[in-house]
Tab-separated table of C-alpha atoms and ligand atoms in Angstrom:
chain	number	residue	atom	x	y	z
A	1	UNK	CA	125.360	148.566	-67.702
A	2	UNK	CA	126.137	151.357	-65.222
A	3	UNK	CA	123.970	150.955	-62.131
A	4	UNK	CA	121.952	153.868	-60.701
A	5	UNK	CA	122.998	155.361	-57.568
A	6	UNK	CA	120.447	154.349	-54.635
A	7	UNK	CA	120.207	155.439	-51.155
A	8	UNK	CA	121.003	152.360	-49.039
A	9	UNK	CA	120.157	152.368	-45.309
A	10	UNK	CA	121.946	149.556	-43.381
A	11	UNK	CA	121.134	148.643	-39.819
A	12	UNK	CA	123.917	146.767	-37.856
A	13	UNK	CA	126.808	148.848	-38.775
A	14	UNK	CA	129.650	147.212	-36.898
A	15	UNK	CA	128.962	143.385	-37.695
A	16	UNK	CA	130.788	141.298	-40.271
A	17	UNK	CA	128.325	141.662	-43.007
A	18	UNK	CA	127.819	145.474	-42.510
A	19	UNK	CA	131.635	145.965	-42.306
A	20	UNK	CA	131.969	144.110	-45.671
A	21	UNK	CA	129.090	146.209	-47.208
A	22	UNK	CA	130.695	149.461	-45.912
A	23	UNK	CA	133.802	148.460	-47.877
A	24	UNK	CA	132.148	147.313	-51.017
A	25	UNK	CA	129.663	150.367	-51.430
A	26	UNK	CA	132.784	152.529	-50.750
A	27	UNK	CA	133.709	152.187	-54.410
A	28	UNK	CA	130.222	152.532	-55.879
A	29	UNK	CA	128.070	155.480	-56.632
A	30	UNK	CA	125.334	154.457	-53.936
A	31	UNK	CA	124.715	156.947	-50.971
A	32	UNK	CA	124.821	154.931	-47.976
A	33	UNK	CA	123.962	155.330	-44.229
A	34	UNK	CA	125.065	152.746	-41.766
A	35	UNK	CA	123.316	152.762	-38.416
A	36	UNK	CA	124.778	151.297	-35.320
A	37	UNK	CA	122.955	150.062	-32.217
A	38	UNK	CA	124.385	153.151	-30.353
A	39	UNK	CA	122.109	155.409	-32.306
A	40	UNK	CA	119.460	152.764	-33.454
A	41	UNK	CA	118.348	149.673	-31.207
A	42	UNK	CA	116.181	147.863	-33.836
A	43	UNK	CA	114.165	146.314	-31.033
A	44	UNK	CA	112.905	149.865	-30.045
A	45	UNK	CA	110.861	151.210	-32.668
A	46	UNK	CA	111.095	154.758	-31.504
A	47	UNK	CA	114.922	154.710	-32.022
A	48	UNK	CA	114.565	153.695	-35.735
A	49	UNK	CA	111.430	155.668	-36.918
A	50	UNK	CA	113.293	158.797	-37.614
A	51	UNK	CA	115.332	157.036	-40.319
A	52	UNK	CA	112.443	157.398	-42.779
A	53	UNK	CA	113.185	160.878	-43.152
A	54	UNK	CA	116.642	160.015	-44.711
A	55	UNK	CA	114.513	158.874	-47.770
A	56	UNK	CA	116.127	155.345	-48.350
A	57	UNK	CA	115.488	153.487	-51.603
A	58	UNK	CA	116.196	150.214	-49.923
A	59	UNK	CA	116.955	149.119	-46.441
A	60	UNK	CA	119.290	146.215	-45.389
A	61	UNK	CA	118.911	144.675	-42.181
A	62	UNK	CA	122.645	143.416	-41.210
A	63	UNK	CA	121.746	143.542	-37.417
A	64	UNK	CA	120.816	140.412	-35.566
A	65	UNK	CA	121.194	138.581	-32.339
A	66	UNK	CA	123.716	136.009	-33.440
A	67	UNK	CA	125.126	134.470	-30.244
A	68	UNK	CA	123.873	130.838	-30.946
A	69	UNK	CA	124.716	129.320	-27.672
A	70	UNK	CA	123.946	132.367	-25.501
A	71	UNK	CA	120.406	132.568	-27.087
A	72	UNK	CA	119.510	129.381	-25.319
A	73	UNK	CA	119.524	131.170	-22.032
A	74	UNK	CA	118.641	134.667	-23.464
A	75	UNK	CA	115.689	133.715	-25.401
A	76	UNK	CA	113.953	137.085	-24.821
A	77	UNK	CA	116.851	139.089	-25.887
A	78	UNK	CA	117.164	136.896	-29.055
A	79	UNK	CA	113.513	137.301	-29.683
A	80	UNK	CA	113.544	141.207	-29.057
A	81	UNK	CA	116.389	141.653	-31.834
A	82	UNK	CA	115.445	138.849	-34.240
A	83	UNK	CA	111.651	139.004	-34.175
A	84	UNK	CA	110.688	142.447	-32.673
A	85	UNK	CA	113.511	144.178	-34.530
A	86	UNK	CA	112.806	142.583	-37.708
A	87	UNK	CA	109.193	143.603	-37.370
A	88	UNK	CA	110.241	147.112	-36.583
A	89	UNK	CA	112.326	147.260	-39.725
A	90	UNK	CA	109.488	145.996	-41.807
A	91	UNK	CA	107.314	148.893	-40.499
A	92	UNK	CA	109.976	151.314	-41.353
A	93	UNK	CA	110.263	149.830	-44.879
A	94	UNK	CA	106.414	149.961	-45.236
A	95	UNK	CA	106.472	153.552	-44.276
A	96	UNK	CA	109.148	154.365	-46.752
A	97	UNK	CA	107.623	152.142	-49.195
A	98	UNK	CA	110.827	150.424	-50.146
A	99	UNK	CA	112.355	146.924	-50.320
A	100	UNK	CA	113.870	145.462	-47.138
A	101	UNK	CA	116.644	142.956	-47.528
A	102	UNK	CA	117.035	140.799	-44.597
A	103	UNK	CA	119.551	138.134	-43.822
A	104	UNK	CA	118.657	134.685	-42.213
A	105	UNK	CA	120.377	131.475	-41.730
A	106	UNK	CA	120.763	127.798	-42.565
A	107	UNK	CA	119.982	127.078	-38.895
A	108	UNK	CA	116.302	127.265	-39.777
A	109	UNK	CA	116.827	123.714	-40.848
A	110	UNK	CA	117.178	120.501	-38.752
A	111	UNK	CA	119.915	119.209	-40.951
A	112	UNK	CA	118.449	115.653	-40.972
A	113	UNK	CA	120.051	114.636	-44.273
A	114	UNK	CA	118.265	111.169	-44.437
A	115	UNK	CA	114.898	113.125	-44.900
A	116	UNK	CA	116.087	114.522	-48.221
A	117	UNK	CA	118.465	113.660	-51.087
A	118	UNK	CA	119.777	116.997	-52.136
A	119	UNK	CA	120.872	120.248	-50.540
A	120	UNK	CA	118.310	122.294	-48.961
A	121	UNK	CA	116.085	124.554	-51.368
A	122	UNK	CA	113.753	127.365	-50.398
A	123	UNK	CA	110.891	124.696	-50.777
A	124	UNK	CA	112.218	122.539	-48.031
A	125	UNK	CA	110.633	122.341	-44.657
A	126	UNK	CA	112.174	124.272	-41.693
A	127	UNK	CA	112.593	122.832	-38.296
A	128	UNK	CA	115.049	124.904	-36.198
A	129	UNK	CA	116.842	122.972	-33.356
A	130	UNK	CA	117.822	125.975	-31.308
A	131	UNK	CA	116.444	129.298	-30.070
A	132	UNK	CA	118.481	131.300	-32.470
A	133	UNK	CA	117.099	129.399	-35.361
A	134	UNK	CA	113.525	129.730	-34.142
A	135	UNK	CA	113.806	133.439	-33.758
A	136	UNK	CA	115.422	133.906	-37.270
A	137	UNK	CA	112.521	131.659	-38.815
A	138	UNK	CA	110.076	133.930	-37.046
A	139	UNK	CA	111.736	137.008	-38.348
A	140	UNK	CA	111.965	135.441	-41.971
A	141	UNK	CA	108.114	134.995	-41.930
A	142	UNK	CA	107.319	138.541	-40.947
A	143	UNK	CA	109.755	139.902	-43.766
A	144	UNK	CA	108.096	137.619	-46.350
A	145	UNK	CA	104.633	138.921	-45.525
A	146	UNK	CA	105.708	142.296	-46.563
A	147	UNK	CA	105.199	142.650	-50.215
A	148	UNK	CA	108.744	144.203	-50.865
A	149	UNK	CA	110.582	141.893	-48.377
A	150	UNK	CA	113.645	139.839	-49.367
A	151	UNK	CA	115.139	137.097	-47.263
A	152	UNK	CA	118.598	135.783	-47.843
A	153	UNK	CA	119.504	132.670	-46.023
A	154	UNK	CA	123.240	132.283	-45.631
A	155	UNK	CA	125.683	130.052	-43.742
A	156	UNK	CA	128.811	129.940	-41.764
A	157	UNK	CA	129.787	133.742	-42.463
A	158	UNK	CA	133.599	134.509	-42.533
A	159	UNK	CA	135.464	137.661	-42.603
A	160	UNK	CA	138.575	139.342	-41.075
A	161	UNK	CA	136.630	141.553	-38.600
A	162	UNK	CA	134.537	140.697	-35.527
A	163	UNK	CA	134.522	137.372	-33.665
A	164	UNK	CA	134.538	134.456	-35.857
A	165	UNK	CA	135.594	130.949	-36.563
A	166	UNK	CA	138.682	131.888	-38.882
A	167	UNK	CA	140.197	133.957	-36.099
A	168	UNK	CA	139.540	131.486	-33.563
A	169	UNK	CA	141.377	128.659	-35.687
A	170	UNK	CA	144.352	130.980	-36.368
A	171	UNK	CA	144.657	131.766	-32.649
A	172	UNK	CA	144.285	128.167	-31.582
A	173	UNK	CA	146.708	126.934	-34.112
A	174	UNK	CA	149.488	129.242	-32.709
A	175	UNK	CA	149.053	127.459	-29.166
A	176	UNK	CA	150.882	124.407	-28.213
A	177	UNK	CA	147.756	122.316	-27.916
A	178	UNK	CA	146.002	119.882	-29.887
A	179	UNK	CA	143.391	121.288	-32.244
A	180	UNK	CA	140.059	119.327	-32.484
A	181	UNK	CA	137.219	120.363	-34.786
A	182	UNK	CA	133.799	118.727	-35.531
A	183	UNK	CA	133.427	117.168	-38.842
A	184	UNK	CA	129.826	116.035	-38.580
A	185	UNK	CA	128.252	119.403	-39.202
A	186	UNK	CA	128.256	120.767	-42.569
A	187	UNK	CA	127.230	124.234	-44.250
A	188	UNK	CA	128.348	126.492	-46.853
A	189	UNK	CA	131.012	128.925	-45.568
A	190	UNK	CA	130.262	132.217	-47.159
A	191	UNK	CA	132.358	135.190	-46.786
A	192	UNK	CA	130.849	138.604	-45.715
A	193	UNK	CA	132.124	139.895	-48.981
A	194	UNK	CA	130.637	137.222	-51.119
A	195	UNK	CA	127.253	137.947	-49.398
A	196	UNK	CA	127.731	141.786	-49.484
A	197	UNK	CA	128.468	141.513	-53.312
A	198	UNK	CA	125.260	139.396	-53.903
A	199	UNK	CA	123.372	141.889	-51.832
A	200	UNK	CA	124.723	144.729	-54.119
A	201	UNK	CA	123.865	142.970	-57.313
A	202	UNK	CA	120.350	142.558	-55.931
A	203	UNK	CA	120.151	146.348	-55.191
A	204	UNK	CA	121.758	147.050	-58.681
A	205	UNK	CA	119.270	144.764	-60.489
A	206	UNK	CA	116.569	146.583	-62.681
A	207	UNK	CA	113.771	145.250	-60.591
A	208	UNK	CA	114.226	143.996	-56.912
A	209	UNK	CA	112.058	140.878	-56.641
A	210	UNK	CA	110.690	139.874	-53.335
A	211	UNK	CA	110.882	136.476	-51.751
A	212	UNK	CA	112.870	133.849	-50.052
A	213	UNK	CA	116.410	133.005	-51.590
A	214	UNK	CA	119.428	131.006	-50.418
A	215	UNK	CA	122.559	132.967	-50.615
A	216	UNK	CA	125.552	130.814	-49.813
A	217	UNK	CA	128.803	129.771	-51.532
A	218	UNK	CA	129.285	126.763	-53.519
A	219	UNK	CA	131.053	123.455	-52.377
A	220	UNK	CA	129.985	122.902	-48.798
A	221	UNK	CA	132.263	121.951	-46.046
A	222	UNK	CA	132.269	120.641	-42.415
A	223	UNK	CA	133.719	122.706	-39.868
A	224	UNK	CA	136.810	120.337	-39.899
A	225	UNK	CA	137.202	120.956	-43.577
A	226	UNK	CA	136.810	124.772	-43.162
A	227	UNK	CA	139.362	124.583	-40.399
A	228	UNK	CA	141.809	122.701	-42.421
A	229	UNK	CA	141.504	125.090	-45.413
A	230	UNK	CA	142.156	128.001	-43.141
A	231	UNK	CA	145.445	126.513	-41.967
A	232	UNK	CA	146.210	125.486	-45.586
A	233	UNK	CA	145.667	129.088	-46.897
A	234	UNK	CA	147.633	130.392	-43.966
A	235	UNK	CA	150.543	128.076	-44.547
A	236	UNK	CA	150.453	126.717	-41.120
A	237	UNK	CA	151.206	123.105	-40.754
A	238	UNK	CA	149.277	121.491	-37.844
A	239	UNK	CA	147.150	118.522	-37.725
A	240	UNK	CA	143.452	119.043	-36.822
A	241	UNK	CA	141.742	116.130	-35.359
A	242	UNK	CA	138.272	115.445	-36.750
A	243	UNK	CA	135.814	114.858	-33.800
A	244	UNK	CA	132.143	113.989	-33.629
A	245	UNK	CA	129.773	116.840	-32.204
A	246	UNK	CA	129.082	114.484	-29.257
A	247	UNK	CA	132.768	115.079	-28.228
A	248	UNK	CA	132.175	118.958	-28.485
A	249	UNK	CA	128.952	119.553	-26.598
A	250	UNK	CA	127.596	123.256	-26.809
A	251	UNK	CA	124.455	124.592	-25.130
A	252	UNK	CA	122.632	124.933	-28.613
A	253	UNK	CA	121.966	122.031	-30.896
A	254	UNK	CA	123.003	122.576	-34.528
A	255	UNK	CA	121.922	120.944	-37.862
A	256	UNK	CA	124.146	118.161	-39.130
A	257	UNK	CA	123.858	118.773	-42.716
A	258	UNK	CA	122.431	122.144	-43.580
A	259	UNK	CA	124.086	122.697	-46.959
A	260	UNK	CA	121.911	124.955	-49.133
A	261	UNK	CA	121.454	125.192	-52.941
A	262	UNK	CA	121.526	128.797	-54.119
A	263	UNK	CA	120.104	127.872	-57.551
A	264	UNK	CA	116.906	130.080	-57.202
A	265	UNK	CA	119.234	133.247	-56.666
A	266	UNK	CA	120.927	132.421	-59.996
A	267	UNK	CA	117.789	131.650	-61.877
A	268	UNK	CA	115.911	134.817	-60.713
A	269	UNK	CA	118.661	137.293	-60.220
A	270	UNK	CA	121.546	135.732	-62.255
A	271	UNK	CA	123.712	135.862	-59.119
A	272	UNK	CA	126.226	132.988	-58.511
A	273	UNK	CA	128.220	133.136	-55.438
A	274	UNK	CA	131.469	131.364	-55.899
A	275	UNK	CA	133.118	128.376	-54.140
A	276	UNK	CA	133.682	128.858	-50.244
A	277	UNK	CA	137.448	128.367	-50.679
A	278	UNK	CA	137.677	131.474	-53.023
A	279	UNK	CA	135.797	133.606	-50.448
A	280	UNK	CA	137.979	132.277	-47.704
A	281	UNK	CA	141.327	133.110	-49.226
A	282	UNK	CA	141.447	136.856	-49.043
A	283	UNK	CA	140.017	136.594	-45.361
A	284	UNK	CA	142.919	134.467	-44.147
A	285	UNK	CA	145.475	136.374	-46.229
A	286	UNK	CA	144.258	139.714	-44.547
A	287	UNK	CA	144.258	138.262	-41.057
A	288	UNK	CA	147.803	136.947	-41.809
A	289	UNK	CA	149.022	140.399	-43.022
A	290	UNK	CA	147.587	141.804	-39.819
A	291	UNK	CA	149.710	139.543	-37.792
A	292	UNK	CA	152.920	140.159	-39.451
B	1	NAP	N1	127.816	134.803	-38.473
B	1	NAP	C1	127.369	133.591	-39.169
B	1	NAP	O1	127.818	132.543	-39.183
B	1	NAP	C2	125.851	133.654	-39.783
B	1	NAP	C3	125.427	132.475	-40.448
B	1	NAP	C4	124.302	132.662	-40.987
B	1	NAP	C5	123.487	133.632	-40.935
B	1	NAP	N2	123.889	134.871	-40.255
B	1	NAP	C6	123.048	136.044	-40.325
B	1	NAP	O2	123.809	136.981	-41.077
B	1	NAP	C7	123.359	138.281	-40.645
B	1	NAP	C8	124.691	139.066	-40.348
B	1	NAP	O3	125.550	138.246	-39.582
B	1	NAP	P1	126.994	138.766	-39.006
B	1	NAP	O4	127.774	137.718	-38.705
B	1	NAP	O5	127.391	139.927	-39.761
B	1	NAP	O6	126.427	139.319	-37.491
B	1	NAP	P2	127.395	140.020	-36.448
B	1	NAP	O7	128.689	140.047	-36.939
B	1	NAP	O8	127.034	139.290	-35.043
B	1	NAP	O9	126.699	141.488	-36.331
B	1	NAP	C9	125.475	141.619	-35.803
B	1	NAP	C10	125.341	143.164	-35.779
B	1	NAP	O10	123.984	143.283	-35.189
B	1	NAP	C11	124.082	144.361	-34.209
B	1	NAP	N3	123.066	144.312	-33.239
B	1	NAP	C12	122.686	143.481	-32.376
B	1	NAP	N4	121.609	143.871	-31.733
B	1	NAP	C13	121.127	144.911	-32.209
B	1	NAP	C14	120.076	145.773	-31.869
B	1	NAP	N5	119.161	145.608	-30.933
B	1	NAP	N6	120.074	146.866	-32.609
B	1	NAP	C15	120.882	147.133	-33.679
B	1	NAP	N7	121.954	146.471	-33.919
B	1	NAP	C16	122.017	145.336	-33.151
B	1	NAP	C17	125.407	144.084	-33.664
B	1	NAP	O11	125.797	145.309	-32.726
B	1	NAP	P3	126.827	144.922	-31.635
B	1	NAP	O12	128.196	144.853	-32.213
B	1	NAP	O13	126.676	146.416	-30.865
B	1	NAP	O14	126.257	143.928	-30.640
B	1	NAP	C18	126.271	143.800	-34.631
B	1	NAP	O15	126.771	145.042	-35.304
B	1	NAP	C19	122.712	138.034	-39.305
B	1	NAP	O16	121.298	138.223	-39.682
B	1	NAP	C20	122.804	136.644	-39.023
B	1	NAP	O17	121.879	136.076	-38.152
B	1	NAP	C21	125.125	134.775	-39.712
């Protein structure tokens, strides 16, 4: 079935997800507007209110304070974007009377696997371990109170743009130093394109159903497995030492096992995000092409 053209307003134009969405929507009939922080700071409502006049059919919030470690010492900055900014976008969506698709994180969970047998579902209790996760959870709750709010929790986003783990591993692999990566933190590495495609499928669905959904790839991996696969795809032979988190202390605590099941997304929307290795391959290939 051919999808209808919609007017999609996206906040956070230069981030990993927004960049993927810009590329993906380029080959659709949708009319899009990507708004960057330079013209609209989501934490300042007066800078975003005017966008209601663009008459969007749907708003996507791809903007966020995402510096997990810096958030520990910049809690008010993180709160301003992830809580106040989200609340401002809900107000905008309410005024326009349109759905708001908002992105959240597996870091709303504490990752204590012993307390549950399966991967996290939307029903599971949240308990963020860090400031970033706390602000993202607060943002989720605000969106979910809006009758047309959709929250998509995702994990370990990777892409060929911006600052991210894939680039870091490729850079470190080219240096003449041992490579050590933690293997006791697990998530569901999801490429920005995989997430962007899921968002477009939601937008293209006949009826946008509000609620909370996990939107992450299949498979699940530790950071060490993720790093190993990056080098494998890149064809780089270099050993990566698997280390415990205790040997790589960072300011923010992270969940040990935050793997999420995206079964609800499949049940309600028929959307299935593929295996993480499938999403990662084009990301690594693109970065390798850029280098050559
Ligand atoms: N990255 C991950 O591994 C990961 C994992 C789970 C969930 N998520 C969530 O997924 C979503 C997308 O993440 P991402 O990796 O695409 O993020 P990203 O690359 O860090 O991009 C975030 C974007 O938000 C913009 N922004 C920050 N503060 C803003 C403000 N006050 N007003 C307007 N724009 C602002 C940034 O602009 P500047 O470039 O100007 O700073 C940037 O363009 C976020 O909600 C994030 O919390 C990410």
